[in-house]
Every structure is written in structure tokens, then in C-alpha cells.
Amino acid sequence: MRTDATKASKQGETLDAMDRASSLKRHDSRMIIHFDYDCFYASVFEAENPALKNQPLAVQQKQIIVTCNYEARRRGLYKLQLITEAKKVCPDVVIVLGEDLTRFRNASKELYSFLRKSIWSGQAERLGFDEVFLDCTDMVNYNIDILNHNDLSHSFFCLDQNDPTIGFQYDASEPFGPTYPPEAGAVSDQDLQLYQRLVLGSHLARYLRHELENEKGYTATVGISTNKILSKLVGNLHKPKSQTTLVPPYDASASSESHVTTFMDSHDIGRIPGIGFKLSQKIRARILGRQPAFDEGLVYGGTKEKVTVRDVRTFLGMGPEMLEEILSGPGSQRGIGGKIWGLIQGVDDVEVSQAKKVPSQISIEDSYTRLDTLDEVRKKLNLLSNSLIRRMHLDLMEDDDDAENTDHGISKRRWLAHPRTLRLTTRPRPAVNPDGTRSRSFNRVSRSLPMPTFAFSLTENVHALADRLVQDSLIPCFRKLHPERSGWNLSLVNVAVTNMAETAADSKDSKGRDISRMFRRQDDVLKEWRIVDEDVAPHLTDDVNDLLEGSVDEDVCSEATPPTSWESDEEVQDNVDVCGRCGLSVPSFALLAHERFHQMPD
Ligand code: DGT
Ligand code: MG
């Protein structure tokens, strides 16, 4: 007998099926182009000094090559190689220091802005410094509508809806550049529309790549598909200076396999964006039925056993529920199983976000071999605060062209946004074990507090502001985070500002609401705001902020952030750790392998 409950559940299933169908339709109807600039840091130096182009060039951070140009790669150098090794392999390598990220940040912004202006939707999203997603659905749809199907090979791609003469000629009968799979068979009637749109996407990608190279001097590797995850992954197939289009069928049918499935299946589970190291290790453990072993012989990378998406997808009983069970835990995101299940099958409904004028946070950190006295902490906080304030001035301010605010024609600066929260994070080193070894800890602890308003002063200089930030805010915060006077030893300190409140001064009409204008009337106003600041009960605010931020043990939290939300952190962290035994700097992810390297018999 059919009960109401079964009816309801059947209804639910039908709705689910409809949801899935509509999500699949959404997934098929967008046109996303993913850019990854080739050897980005090295290219920034080459753009500054073109003579470097013909030489093997490597960019150094700490004792590691973070990237090198293709001439260097041709000679056997590679990313994340030790400087000492690189010099042995290629003695005439030109090494430039890349610890100051300003030039990369500026180049990244310039290229991003160029790409965003080249498309219609404004939907351009930066991921880190050197990747950009573009949603070109509207441009492709418009050009599909004006195609002359009787003469596809002589098509014209229109780049301006108001001027039909602006654009480029192209052959719409086939995709430009390589495809996945390389030898695509005949396209079925059902897939014809999607195929045609991808063909147009591939020609637009070629045009944008060439514009970027001609106008800005940077080359990029590009992927074209219908969502972020697929476009990002497919681009990797042909590097550098190339592009790849993932061609249909995207869904399996009686007569053909889904190219999305075969493509995703070939990836190692840890290579899927949104599945970080910790999540992939948990999945590996379930598939292998044991803790995944490390490749003992390697110091860098390659520390994980190969478990492919196919291994996971076809594992007995695998599905959203099993993934939820494997991955859920303290701090994990609800529904993570379903999200990861979708991702490994190339389903990613998250839109390319509209361009943001200000970053969602600014965060500066450094790692240390030994940091165990308050004096040293004060010095390090000072350095970090100086960088933080400089970054705030760069990223959160703009020239104010308002006549009343120009000084003999020279623009003054104004705030675009004020961060409301200041956050201090540390990573304490675990105590030494009885056998002399030290356990590896990724755990960070954080504390947040309201951003003091004096930090927005436009008259005080950066050093004075940094001193005050350390004295008035960060040191008291540090004491709460580590109440013991000694006994701690920190391997990392991070200072960040978050919770951005954009000022309302984009247009002259909104002048009245612009808080930043109030700050120009310096001391009176600042005084008033300082009183407000002091009125806030510090304990309550700290606790509430901690809860709001969810920032305790940030590494765990960062694994748990929505994997499909690829919002750029705007900050490329210097993910390098210092080995407690030999003092060598190694990328964070490789430290565990590096420590095992020490444990190996001679
Ligand atoms: P590619 O894309 O293979 O041609 O080479 P890149 O250099 O563009 O490498 P990519 O896209 O993985 O990273 C972009 C930039 O980010 C790169 O130029 C240097 C920096 N970077 C990459 N990996 C790391 C890392 O593990 N640590 C640090 N500190 N920086 C990194
Ligand atoms: Mg790159």
C-alpha cells in the first residue's frame, strides 16, 4: 500500500530529478573560459626586462625556486626545486628574488582588468594571482544567433553589440586548437547545439589569448567548457601557450560515453579543485582500506598514492552519503558529500562571480624556525603590520578625483572599503615527544577584534600606524591568545583584516554617506570614533568575533569551506615552512615528506 510518506518521498524524488535536470541544463548552457598565465612570476620579470626572455630564469623565494621560465624548464629546472639543486643542473641560471609580491600583485591586477574589459558580462573572477575565469555565455549566445549556417567557415565574431564591424573573422565549422578527446567522433544531433557553442567559445578564447599576448606581452594556457571546474582542468592538457576545449557528449547515452566522465575519471583525486590535501587523504584511506603511504624517497611532492576519480566513483557503495560519512567531522561543511560527489563528476553550478572592487580579506604571514619570546613576537608583528598597512593602502584605496579634494591638481586618496575586523593567527609548534621527534601540526589558533579606526588615518605614516597597531591591538590580542608568558614556540604568525565594509562613495551623489570623507576631517572625527571603539566591550566582541569568523584552527576550516566556492583569497600565501631539524625552507605540503626523509636510514 502506498502511504502518504511514500508519496511524499516519491514527490521528493521527482523534484530532485527535476532539480538535477535543471542543474544539468544550467551546467550545459554556460560558456566559461579559464586562463592560467604561463610561468607567471618569471613572466612578470621578463615583462620588466625583456632581455631575460632568452635566458634560463628562476624566481627564488626562501631557498626554493617557485617558478622558472620555459627556457629553464627546457634545461631541467622545475617548480619548487631547491636553489642548490637548480644551480647544479643549470649553472648559468639567472636567479631573481620574488619574496616581495607587489610586482606580481600589480601585474595580476592589470591583466585581470584587461581581460574583464574584453568581455561583456563583467563576470570575471580571479583565482590567486595567475588564474582568471571568464563567463562568456552572452557573447557566445549573441554570435550563435548571427551565424550563417550555410557558410560557417567564413564567420565573423562580433565583439560589440553596438558596432557590427568590430570583431574578427573565424571558421565556425570546427574548434580552434586542441580538444579533449583529441579525436572527437561525429557529433550527435542532441549535442550539436552545445558543440557549436563550444566551437565559438574556442575561437573567442584564441582571440583573447592573442590580445593578451599582443597588448600585454603575457602568454596563457586556456581551457574552454561549460563550468569552472571543467574549464580549469581541461586547460591543463596543453601547456604552455595553448588551449583545450572539452567537446561533447557531456552526458552518457546508449551509444556513447560521457567525455566529462572519462576526462574526470583520469585525474588523481587530489588534483580536483576543491578537494584539498586533507580531504583527498581521507578519501584515499577509504579506497585503499589503510592509511595512504608516503613515497619515502621523495623530498618534494609525489607524497601521495595514486587514487583516481574513477577508483573513487566506482568504489562499492560510493555516493554522496558515503562521501559525507568519510568527510564529515568537526568543522566540516554540511552536505560536503554531495558537493564532492558532484565535483568529481564535473558538476559545478557555482557562477563566475562578478568583479569585486575590493578583496574579501588581506592577510600577511610568515613562518619561523623559532619564535618564543615576546620581544621577538613584537618585532615580527611590526614587520607584518607594516606590510599589512601598505597592502591596505594599495588595495583598499583609490585616487579621489573630486575637485574639492585635489591638492593643486594632485589627487588625494580615499578609502574604497574599511575592514571591520582585525585577526591575529598563530601556529604553535607541538612540544617535543619523549623520543626526540616532533609531531607535525597544521593547527592554527586565531583571535579577532574590531579594527581600530586610527588605522584609516590619511595623515599618519605607515610606520607610525604599524607601531600603534602592534602596541594597542595586536600585543593585547596576542596575550589573550597565548596567556602564558613563555613556553610557546610559534612556527607561523598571520595578521589579517577581513569583513570589508565598502564605502558608499562610488558616485558623487553618495557623498553624504561616505564614511571615508569623515576621516578626512582628521582628529575630531577620529577622536569621536575612538570613543565608540573603546565603548565596545572587548571580551564580548572578541568572543563574538571568534564565533563569527569561525577562525579557530583555520586549516581545518579552510578544508571545510565550500569546495565549489572558488573565491580568490586575493592573497597568495607564502606557503613555505621551516624544517625544525635542518632549518631548510620547504613548501608546507612537502614538510611531512621532508621530515620522513630525515628519518630514512643513511
Ligand atoms: P605554469 O602555469 O606551469 O606555466 O607555471 P606558473 O609559474 O604560472 O605556476 P602556477 O600557475 O602553478 O603558479 C603561479 C605562480 O604562483 C607561480 O609563478 C609562482 C607562484 N607559486 C606557485 N606555486 C607556489 C608555491 O607552492 N609556493 C609559493 N610561494 N609560490 C608558488
Ligand atoms: Mg600559471
XYZ file of C-alpha atoms and ligand atoms in Angstrom:
634
model
C 0.000 0.000 0.000
C 1.259 3.472 -0.835
C 1.391 5.641 2.245
C 1.485 9.427 2.349
C 5.111 9.196 3.393
C 5.997 7.172 0.306
C 4.002 9.561 -1.834
C 5.861 12.471 -0.324
C 9.158 10.731 -0.816
C 8.268 9.892 -4.435
C 7.322 13.509 -4.928
C 10.649 14.481 -3.382
C 12.468 12.160 -5.755
C 10.689 13.672 -8.739
C 11.596 17.133 -7.530
C 15.177 16.003 -7.004
C 15.240 14.610 -10.512
C 13.835 17.873 -11.855
C 16.403 19.830 -9.878
C 19.152 17.641 -11.235
C 17.844 18.031 -14.769
C 17.655 21.807 -14.475
C 21.086 21.936 -12.872
C 22.424 19.875 -15.751
C 20.824 22.294 -18.164
C 22.433 25.225 -16.386
C 25.693 23.371 -16.480
C 25.364 22.906 -20.221
C 24.278 26.400 -21.067
C 27.176 28.477 -19.794
C 30.439 29.189 -21.598
C 33.412 29.514 -19.294
C 36.970 30.277 -20.341
C 39.746 29.691 -17.817
C 43.110 31.462 -18.101
C 46.322 30.319 -16.396
C 49.259 32.593 -17.220
C 52.411 30.707 -18.211
C 55.229 30.683 -15.605
C 53.635 33.759 -14.134
C 56.234 35.145 -11.707
C 59.007 34.620 -14.251
C 56.904 36.322 -16.944
C 56.468 39.370 -14.705
C 60.261 39.747 -14.520
C 60.536 39.177 -18.266
C 57.943 41.870 -18.918
C 60.062 44.284 -16.846
C 63.258 43.240 -18.591
C 62.686 41.512 -21.970
C 66.384 40.583 -22.214
C 65.653 37.853 -19.655
C 63.375 36.056 -22.109
C 66.177 34.202 -23.829
C 67.903 33.111 -20.654
C 67.061 30.398 -18.145
C 65.299 32.404 -15.441
C 64.225 31.226 -11.992
C 62.314 33.075 -9.280
C 63.519 32.436 -5.740
C 61.516 32.576 -2.504
C 63.352 31.481 0.619
C 65.563 28.592 -0.633
C 63.218 27.427 -3.345
C 62.528 28.155 -6.980
C 58.831 28.982 -7.004
C 58.739 29.076 -10.763
C 61.052 29.299 -13.755
C 60.625 30.234 -17.401
C 60.362 27.677 -20.175
C 64.000 28.066 -21.184
C 64.927 26.992 -17.639
C 62.388 24.160 -17.747
C 63.895 23.000 -21.039
C 67.203 22.727 -19.209
C 65.744 20.542 -16.482
C 64.655 23.026 -13.837
C 61.200 22.769 -12.310
C 58.828 24.494 -9.925
C 59.519 24.106 -6.184
C 63.061 22.897 -6.719
C 65.799 23.693 -4.218
C 68.029 26.563 -5.353
C 71.128 24.456 -4.662
C 69.851 21.679 -6.932
C 68.840 24.116 -9.658
C 72.329 25.661 -9.723
C 73.873 22.214 -10.121
C 71.563 21.281 -13.007
C 71.856 24.637 -14.766
C 74.868 26.677 -13.556
C 74.082 29.685 -15.764
C 70.533 30.063 -14.460
C 69.605 33.687 -13.732
C 68.017 33.849 -10.297
C 65.774 36.739 -9.283
C 64.270 37.303 -5.836
C 60.497 37.043 -5.685
C 59.758 37.466 -1.999
C 58.170 40.861 -2.423
C 54.837 40.074 -4.024
C 53.976 43.650 -5.023
C 55.061 43.356 -8.656
C 53.118 40.102 -9.105
C 50.034 41.566 -7.463
C 50.169 44.633 -9.699
C 50.697 42.606 -12.874
C 47.872 40.290 -11.864
C 45.501 43.205 -11.403
C 46.481 44.751 -14.708
C 45.945 41.531 -16.672
C 42.703 40.816 -14.864
C 41.398 44.253 -15.638
C 42.367 43.832 -19.313
C 40.516 40.507 -19.581
C 37.452 41.780 -17.729
C 37.153 44.736 -20.084
C 37.335 42.373 -23.058
C 34.107 40.569 -22.171
C 30.511 41.764 -21.890
C 29.187 40.198 -18.704
C 31.628 41.662 -16.179
C 31.755 38.146 -14.761
C 35.484 37.735 -14.393
C 36.911 36.044 -11.328
C 40.500 35.886 -10.206
C 41.831 32.770 -8.528
C 45.122 33.528 -6.830
C 47.374 35.799 -8.852
C 47.596 33.944 -12.115
C 44.231 32.414 -12.935
C 41.075 34.048 -14.251
C 37.651 32.631 -15.109
C 35.564 34.484 -17.689
C 31.855 33.883 -18.229
C 31.392 34.488 -21.945
C 27.914 32.993 -22.259
C 26.316 36.216 -23.527
C 28.985 36.823 -26.200
C 28.754 33.271 -27.482
C 24.934 33.260 -27.467
C 24.828 36.513 -29.400
C 27.218 35.180 -32.023
C 25.385 31.863 -32.285
C 22.283 33.846 -33.238
C 24.024 35.683 -36.066
C 25.746 32.589 -37.554
C 25.210 31.913 -41.216
C 24.821 28.142 -41.145
C 25.274 27.934 -44.919
C 28.801 29.309 -44.727
C 30.244 28.541 -41.312
C 33.877 28.704 -42.425
C 33.585 32.424 -43.184
C 32.034 33.626 -39.977
C 32.511 36.909 -38.176
C 32.639 37.037 -34.367
C 31.068 40.283 -33.244
C 32.716 41.839 -30.183
C 30.484 44.878 -29.849
C 26.695 44.736 -29.954
C 26.562 48.408 -30.917
C 29.025 48.164 -33.756
C 28.757 45.098 -36.013
C 32.086 45.929 -37.675
C 34.117 45.305 -34.512
C 35.215 41.696 -34.221
C 37.232 39.048 -36.018
C 36.807 36.522 -38.804
C 36.882 32.839 -37.977
C 35.962 29.373 -39.140
C 32.897 28.296 -37.144
C 32.866 24.816 -38.682
C 35.449 23.490 -36.217
C 37.004 24.317 -32.848
C 40.236 26.255 -32.695
C 43.141 24.369 -31.141
C 43.288 21.001 -29.394
C 40.211 19.291 -27.986
C 39.522 16.635 -25.405
C 39.297 13.951 -26.579
C 41.721 14.689 -29.426
C 39.803 12.690 -31.990
C 36.206 13.545 -31.307
C 33.800 11.396 -33.298
C 30.742 12.580 -35.177
C 28.563 14.938 -33.164
C 25.047 13.647 -32.487
C 22.013 15.838 -33.167
C 21.429 16.076 -29.465
C 24.903 17.513 -28.873
C 25.034 19.758 -31.900
C 23.974 22.931 -30.110
C 26.479 22.500 -27.280
C 29.227 21.602 -29.761
C 28.550 24.711 -31.828
C 28.670 26.928 -28.762
C 31.964 25.374 -27.661
C 33.383 25.954 -31.143
C 32.562 29.649 -30.777
C 33.981 29.630 -27.240
C 37.247 28.193 -28.563
C 37.602 30.946 -31.190
C 36.838 33.646 -28.652
C 39.480 32.092 -26.360
C 42.052 32.201 -29.144
C 41.246 35.861 -29.771
C 41.543 36.767 -26.070
C 44.815 34.840 -25.690
C 46.334 36.624 -28.651
C 45.119 40.028 -27.430
C 46.685 39.351 -24.039
C 49.975 38.469 -25.687
C 49.956 41.342 -28.195
C 48.774 44.043 -25.826
C 50.304 42.946 -22.538
C 53.107 40.556 -23.501
C 51.844 37.604 -21.433
C 51.004 34.153 -22.727
C 48.458 31.885 -21.107
C 47.151 28.359 -21.122
C 43.397 28.256 -21.554
C 40.518 25.818 -21.029
C 37.041 26.080 -22.542
C 33.968 24.315 -21.197
C 30.625 24.952 -19.505
C 31.647 25.409 -15.885
C 34.588 26.413 -13.742
C 35.926 23.013 -12.752
C 35.882 21.605 -16.289
C 37.380 24.675 -17.933
C 40.163 24.824 -15.342
C 41.088 21.171 -15.602
C 40.848 20.797 -19.356
C 43.182 23.747 -19.918
C 45.998 21.805 -18.229
C 46.135 19.330 -21.102
C 48.165 21.526 -23.423
C 50.740 23.803 -21.826
C 52.147 26.373 -22.387
C 50.662 28.972 -24.753
C 47.797 26.824 -25.917
C 44.175 25.978 -25.268
C 41.932 22.929 -24.984
C 38.185 22.600 -25.488
C 36.204 19.815 -23.823
C 33.849 18.620 -26.557
C 30.551 16.723 -26.110
C 28.911 14.380 -25.339
C 28.794 15.737 -21.790
C 26.170 13.152 -20.826
C 26.344 9.402 -21.418
C 23.833 7.838 -23.784
C 23.103 4.343 -25.043
C 25.619 4.820 -27.848
C 28.372 6.891 -26.261
C 30.276 7.546 -23.069
C 30.297 10.957 -21.488
C 33.539 12.785 -22.264
C 33.140 14.603 -18.947
C 33.206 11.284 -17.105
C 36.193 9.857 -18.978
C 38.057 13.120 -18.530
C 37.339 13.470 -14.813
C 37.990 9.743 -14.206
C 41.591 10.061 -15.341
C 42.506 12.553 -12.592
C 44.080 11.735 -9.292
C 41.559 12.585 -6.574
C 43.944 15.152 -5.061
C 44.073 17.077 -8.340
C 40.412 18.043 -8.212
C 39.993 21.706 -7.267
C 38.001 21.904 -4.061
C 39.448 18.654 -2.727
C 42.455 19.670 -0.699
C 45.195 17.506 0.749
C 43.317 16.557 3.902
C 40.058 15.622 2.182
C 41.865 13.630 -0.500
C 43.839 11.726 2.154
C 40.589 10.749 3.883
C 39.127 9.509 0.601
C 42.331 7.641 -0.266
C 42.286 5.910 3.127
C 38.776 4.567 2.455
C 39.531 3.372 -1.073
C 42.836 1.736 -0.086
C 41.459 0.361 3.183
C 44.505 1.686 5.060
C 46.299 4.930 5.763
C 47.836 6.113 2.496
C 51.582 5.625 2.465
C 54.101 8.279 1.522
C 56.653 7.877 -1.187
C 59.673 7.695 1.122
C 62.296 8.538 -1.441
C 60.918 11.921 -2.398
C 61.532 15.159 -0.623
C 59.135 17.202 -2.710
C 55.677 16.365 -3.948
C 54.618 12.907 -5.036
C 53.929 12.014 -1.450
C 50.549 10.556 -2.165
C 49.458 7.226 -3.553
C 47.562 7.408 -6.779
C 43.832 7.035 -6.295
C 41.928 8.192 -9.331
C 38.488 9.737 -9.561
C 37.442 6.542 -11.332
C 38.636 4.438 -8.356
C 36.511 6.589 -6.098
C 33.457 6.821 -8.346
C 33.252 3.078 -8.940
C 34.086 2.035 -5.357
C 31.408 -0.278 -3.970
C 28.649 1.726 -2.300
C 30.260 5.070 -3.185
C 27.931 8.038 -3.477
C 27.100 11.302 -1.731
C 26.168 9.528 1.512
C 29.407 7.553 1.733
C 31.445 10.663 0.957
C 29.520 12.563 3.617
C 30.358 9.848 6.107
C 34.055 9.831 5.095
C 34.483 13.575 5.066
C 32.210 14.919 7.764
C 33.775 15.816 11.067
C 34.290 18.807 13.303
C 34.172 21.973 11.253
C 33.158 20.245 8.040
C 30.634 21.770 5.744
C 27.111 20.311 5.724
C 26.365 18.437 2.535
C 30.037 18.104 1.701
C 29.484 14.535 0.426
C 27.017 15.694 -2.218
C 29.260 18.582 -3.263
C 32.330 16.409 -3.676
C 30.294 13.739 -5.453
C 29.224 16.419 -7.929
C 32.716 17.835 -8.346
C 34.358 14.526 -9.177
C 31.806 14.151 -11.930
C 32.489 17.588 -13.286
C 29.314 19.176 -11.901
C 29.923 22.696 -10.622
C 26.985 25.089 -10.562
C 28.811 27.933 -8.894
C 28.747 31.043 -11.054
C 31.813 33.018 -12.020
C 31.483 35.903 -9.608
C 31.081 39.480 -10.716
C 34.225 41.508 -10.475
C 34.862 42.723 -6.958
C 36.375 46.104 -6.399
C 37.974 45.158 -3.098
C 39.365 41.855 -1.805
C 37.386 39.980 0.831
C 40.430 39.912 3.098
C 44.042 40.962 3.216
C 46.300 38.598 5.034
C 50.044 38.670 5.642
C 52.002 35.865 7.225
C 55.455 34.469 7.716
C 56.897 31.252 9.115
C 59.706 30.936 11.654
C 62.216 28.369 12.855
C 61.952 29.627 16.413
C 59.731 32.323 17.843
C 59.389 32.056 21.598
C 59.877 35.447 23.246
C 57.525 38.381 23.440
C 60.235 40.760 22.224
C 60.725 38.745 19.070
C 56.979 38.459 18.573
C 56.698 42.239 18.824
C 59.370 42.674 16.139
C 57.705 40.188 13.800
C 54.285 41.751 14.373
C 55.796 45.084 13.478
C 57.101 43.805 10.149
C 53.803 42.093 9.364
C 51.793 45.200 10.327
C 53.902 47.418 8.090
C 53.169 45.124 5.143
C 49.520 44.896 6.095
C 49.014 48.645 6.177
C 50.883 49.118 2.916
C 48.621 46.465 1.351
C 45.536 48.154 2.755
C 46.640 51.396 1.155
C 47.231 49.681 -2.183
C 44.123 47.533 -2.321
C 41.529 49.443 -0.358
C 42.185 52.988 -1.529
C 41.909 54.883 -4.782
C 42.655 58.357 -6.070
C 39.924 60.816 -5.245
C 39.400 62.968 -8.314
C 36.806 65.070 -6.601
C 37.801 68.714 -7.180
C 37.420 69.679 -3.542
C 39.910 67.015 -2.621
C 42.677 67.683 -5.044
C 45.770 69.420 -3.910
C 46.994 71.698 -6.730
C 45.644 69.196 -9.226
C 47.158 66.170 -7.463
C 44.514 63.684 -6.361
C 44.225 62.749 -2.743
C 43.425 59.205 -1.776
C 40.219 57.853 -0.378
C 39.141 54.564 1.139
C 37.097 52.173 -1.007
C 36.354 49.937 1.968
C 37.089 49.682 5.659
C 37.828 46.280 7.144
C 35.791 45.865 10.298
C 37.813 43.018 11.767
C 41.465 42.537 12.584
C 42.580 38.945 13.103
C 45.725 37.509 14.615
C 46.550 33.873 13.929
C 49.460 31.787 15.162
C 50.558 28.221 14.677
C 52.171 26.899 17.868
C 54.765 24.165 17.469
C 53.844 20.992 19.357
C 56.138 20.013 22.255
C 58.973 17.554 21.524
C 57.950 13.899 22.014
C 59.851 11.731 24.523
C 61.753 10.104 21.615
C 63.026 13.493 20.464
C 60.748 13.729 17.425
C 58.185 16.451 16.988
C 54.676 15.785 15.719
C 53.590 17.781 12.708
C 50.803 20.225 13.445
C 48.779 22.198 10.941
C 46.614 23.679 13.658
C 46.336 27.400 13.886
C 44.661 29.439 16.590
C 43.085 32.820 15.940
C 41.558 35.717 17.719
C 39.650 38.579 16.170
C 38.950 42.095 17.326
C 37.326 45.189 15.876
C 39.615 47.061 13.534
C 40.755 50.233 15.331
C 39.714 53.304 13.388
C 43.052 55.095 13.707
C 44.342 52.617 11.116
C 42.371 54.538 8.477
C 44.178 57.783 9.130
C 45.307 59.505 5.962
C 47.892 61.694 7.637
C 49.954 59.397 9.841
C 52.731 57.493 8.083
C 52.780 53.722 7.650
C 55.440 53.084 10.312
C 53.621 55.091 12.950
C 50.344 53.333 12.176
C 52.000 49.921 12.289
C 53.643 50.707 15.655
C 50.315 51.720 17.083
C 48.506 48.702 15.663
C 51.040 46.427 17.332
C 51.017 48.270 20.638
C 47.290 48.967 21.018
C 45.738 45.955 19.306
C 47.990 43.072 18.344
C 50.057 42.678 21.509
C 46.951 42.697 23.789
C 45.339 40.244 21.383
C 48.457 38.069 21.394
C 48.404 37.966 25.204
C 44.858 36.635 25.110
C 45.792 34.061 22.509
C 48.852 32.939 24.485
C 48.248 33.916 28.112
C 51.396 32.094 29.318
C 54.429 34.376 29.386
C 56.631 31.679 27.909
C 56.594 28.012 26.985
C 55.212 28.531 23.500
C 57.147 28.397 20.277
C 55.426 29.619 17.130
C 56.084 28.360 13.634
C 53.818 30.910 11.958
C 52.163 34.265 12.563
C 49.453 35.741 10.370
C 47.830 39.157 10.597
C 44.714 39.766 8.551
C 41.936 42.268 8.027
C 38.528 40.954 6.979
C 34.862 41.788 6.986
C 35.119 44.638 4.469
C 32.547 47.413 4.603
C 32.564 49.183 1.267
C 32.263 52.926 1.483
C 29.373 54.475 -0.386
C 31.355 56.945 -2.410
C 31.368 55.428 -5.850
C 29.390 58.322 -7.163
C 29.393 61.952 -6.167
C 25.733 61.617 -5.204
C 26.587 59.303 -2.366
C 28.958 61.751 -0.740
C 26.791 62.191 2.322
C 27.069 58.535 3.249
C 30.781 58.149 2.678
C 32.453 57.403 5.988
C 35.884 57.863 4.457
C 35.135 61.534 3.883
C 34.547 61.891 7.561
C 38.011 60.544 8.250
C 39.487 63.378 6.257
C 38.369 65.758 8.898
C 41.064 64.034 10.842
C 41.388 64.487 14.558
C 37.902 65.493 15.674
C 36.316 62.689 13.821
C 38.924 60.123 14.751
C 38.536 61.078 18.367
C 34.836 60.527 18.164
C 35.319 57.138 16.575
C 37.947 56.142 19.069
C 35.472 56.670 21.865
C 32.996 54.449 20.075
C 35.703 51.849 19.704
C 36.511 51.894 23.376
C 32.871 51.658 24.298
C 32.633 48.229 22.770
C 33.051 45.603 25.455
C 36.283 43.927 24.385
C 35.607 40.472 25.773
C 32.212 40.180 24.245
C 33.432 41.404 20.899
C 36.368 39.044 20.881
C 34.233 36.039 21.596
C 31.505 37.014 19.213
C 34.042 37.712 16.526
C 35.710 34.367 17.038
C 32.377 32.709 16.602
C 31.511 34.799 13.583
C 34.841 34.217 11.965
C 34.950 30.517 12.809
C 38.630 31.116 12.695
C 39.986 28.847 15.373
C 42.040 26.112 13.758
C 41.946 27.717 10.386
C 43.460 24.882 8.430
C 40.603 22.617 9.323
C 38.172 25.366 8.456
C 39.780 26.066 5.142
C 39.347 22.428 4.139
C 35.753 22.776 5.141
C 34.949 25.888 3.136
C 32.570 25.222 0.275
C 34.706 23.452 -2.265
C 32.760 24.901 -5.131
C 33.272 28.395 -3.863
C 36.498 29.320 -5.565
C 36.524 32.857 -4.445
C 40.009 34.134 -4.710
C 41.583 34.757 -1.388
C 43.302 37.694 -3.068
C 46.377 36.708 -1.168
C 48.919 34.252 -2.389
C 50.324 32.950 0.821
C 53.942 32.199 1.148
C 53.298 28.546 1.833
C 56.784 27.721 2.892
C 57.682 26.098 6.206
C 60.950 25.811 8.001
C 62.148 22.310 8.853
C 62.704 22.048 12.615
C 65.685 19.729 12.116
C 67.806 21.242 9.371
C 66.318 24.729 9.110
C 65.582 24.278 5.415
C 62.564 26.059 3.973
C 60.227 23.698 2.176
C 56.702 24.157 0.822
C 54.166 23.427 3.580
C 52.663 20.459 1.782
C 56.099 18.841 1.431
C 57.229 19.239 5.026
C 55.859 15.893 6.135
C 57.713 14.118 3.352
C 60.801 16.132 4.164
C 60.659 15.033 7.808
C 60.328 11.412 6.702
C 63.394 11.991 4.564
C 65.307 12.773 7.797
C 64.021 9.570 9.337
C 65.343 7.442 6.484
C 68.398 5.299 7.300
C 71.622 6.640 5.731
P 52.763 27.274 -15.299
O 51.339 27.701 -15.007
O 53.005 25.818 -15.066
O 53.265 27.730 -16.613
O 53.693 27.988 -14.230
P 53.376 29.098 -13.160
O 54.682 29.652 -12.720
O 52.393 30.083 -13.664
O 52.809 28.249 -11.955
P 51.402 28.220 -11.259
O 50.336 28.588 -12.236
O 51.312 26.893 -10.579
O 51.543 29.323 -10.117
C 51.506 30.718 -10.369
C 52.579 31.445 -9.578
O 52.399 31.208 -8.189
C 53.976 30.962 -9.889
O 54.554 31.725 -10.928
C 54.715 31.088 -8.601
C 53.666 31.000 -7.547
N 53.626 29.672 -6.901
C 53.176 28.516 -7.415
N 53.283 27.521 -6.535
C 53.795 28.051 -5.395
C 54.142 27.519 -4.085
O 53.970 26.349 -3.780
N 54.671 28.418 -3.183
C 54.845 29.726 -3.479
N 55.339 30.539 -2.567
N 54.521 30.264 -4.689
C 54.020 29.433 -5.628
Mg 50.424 29.640 -14.261
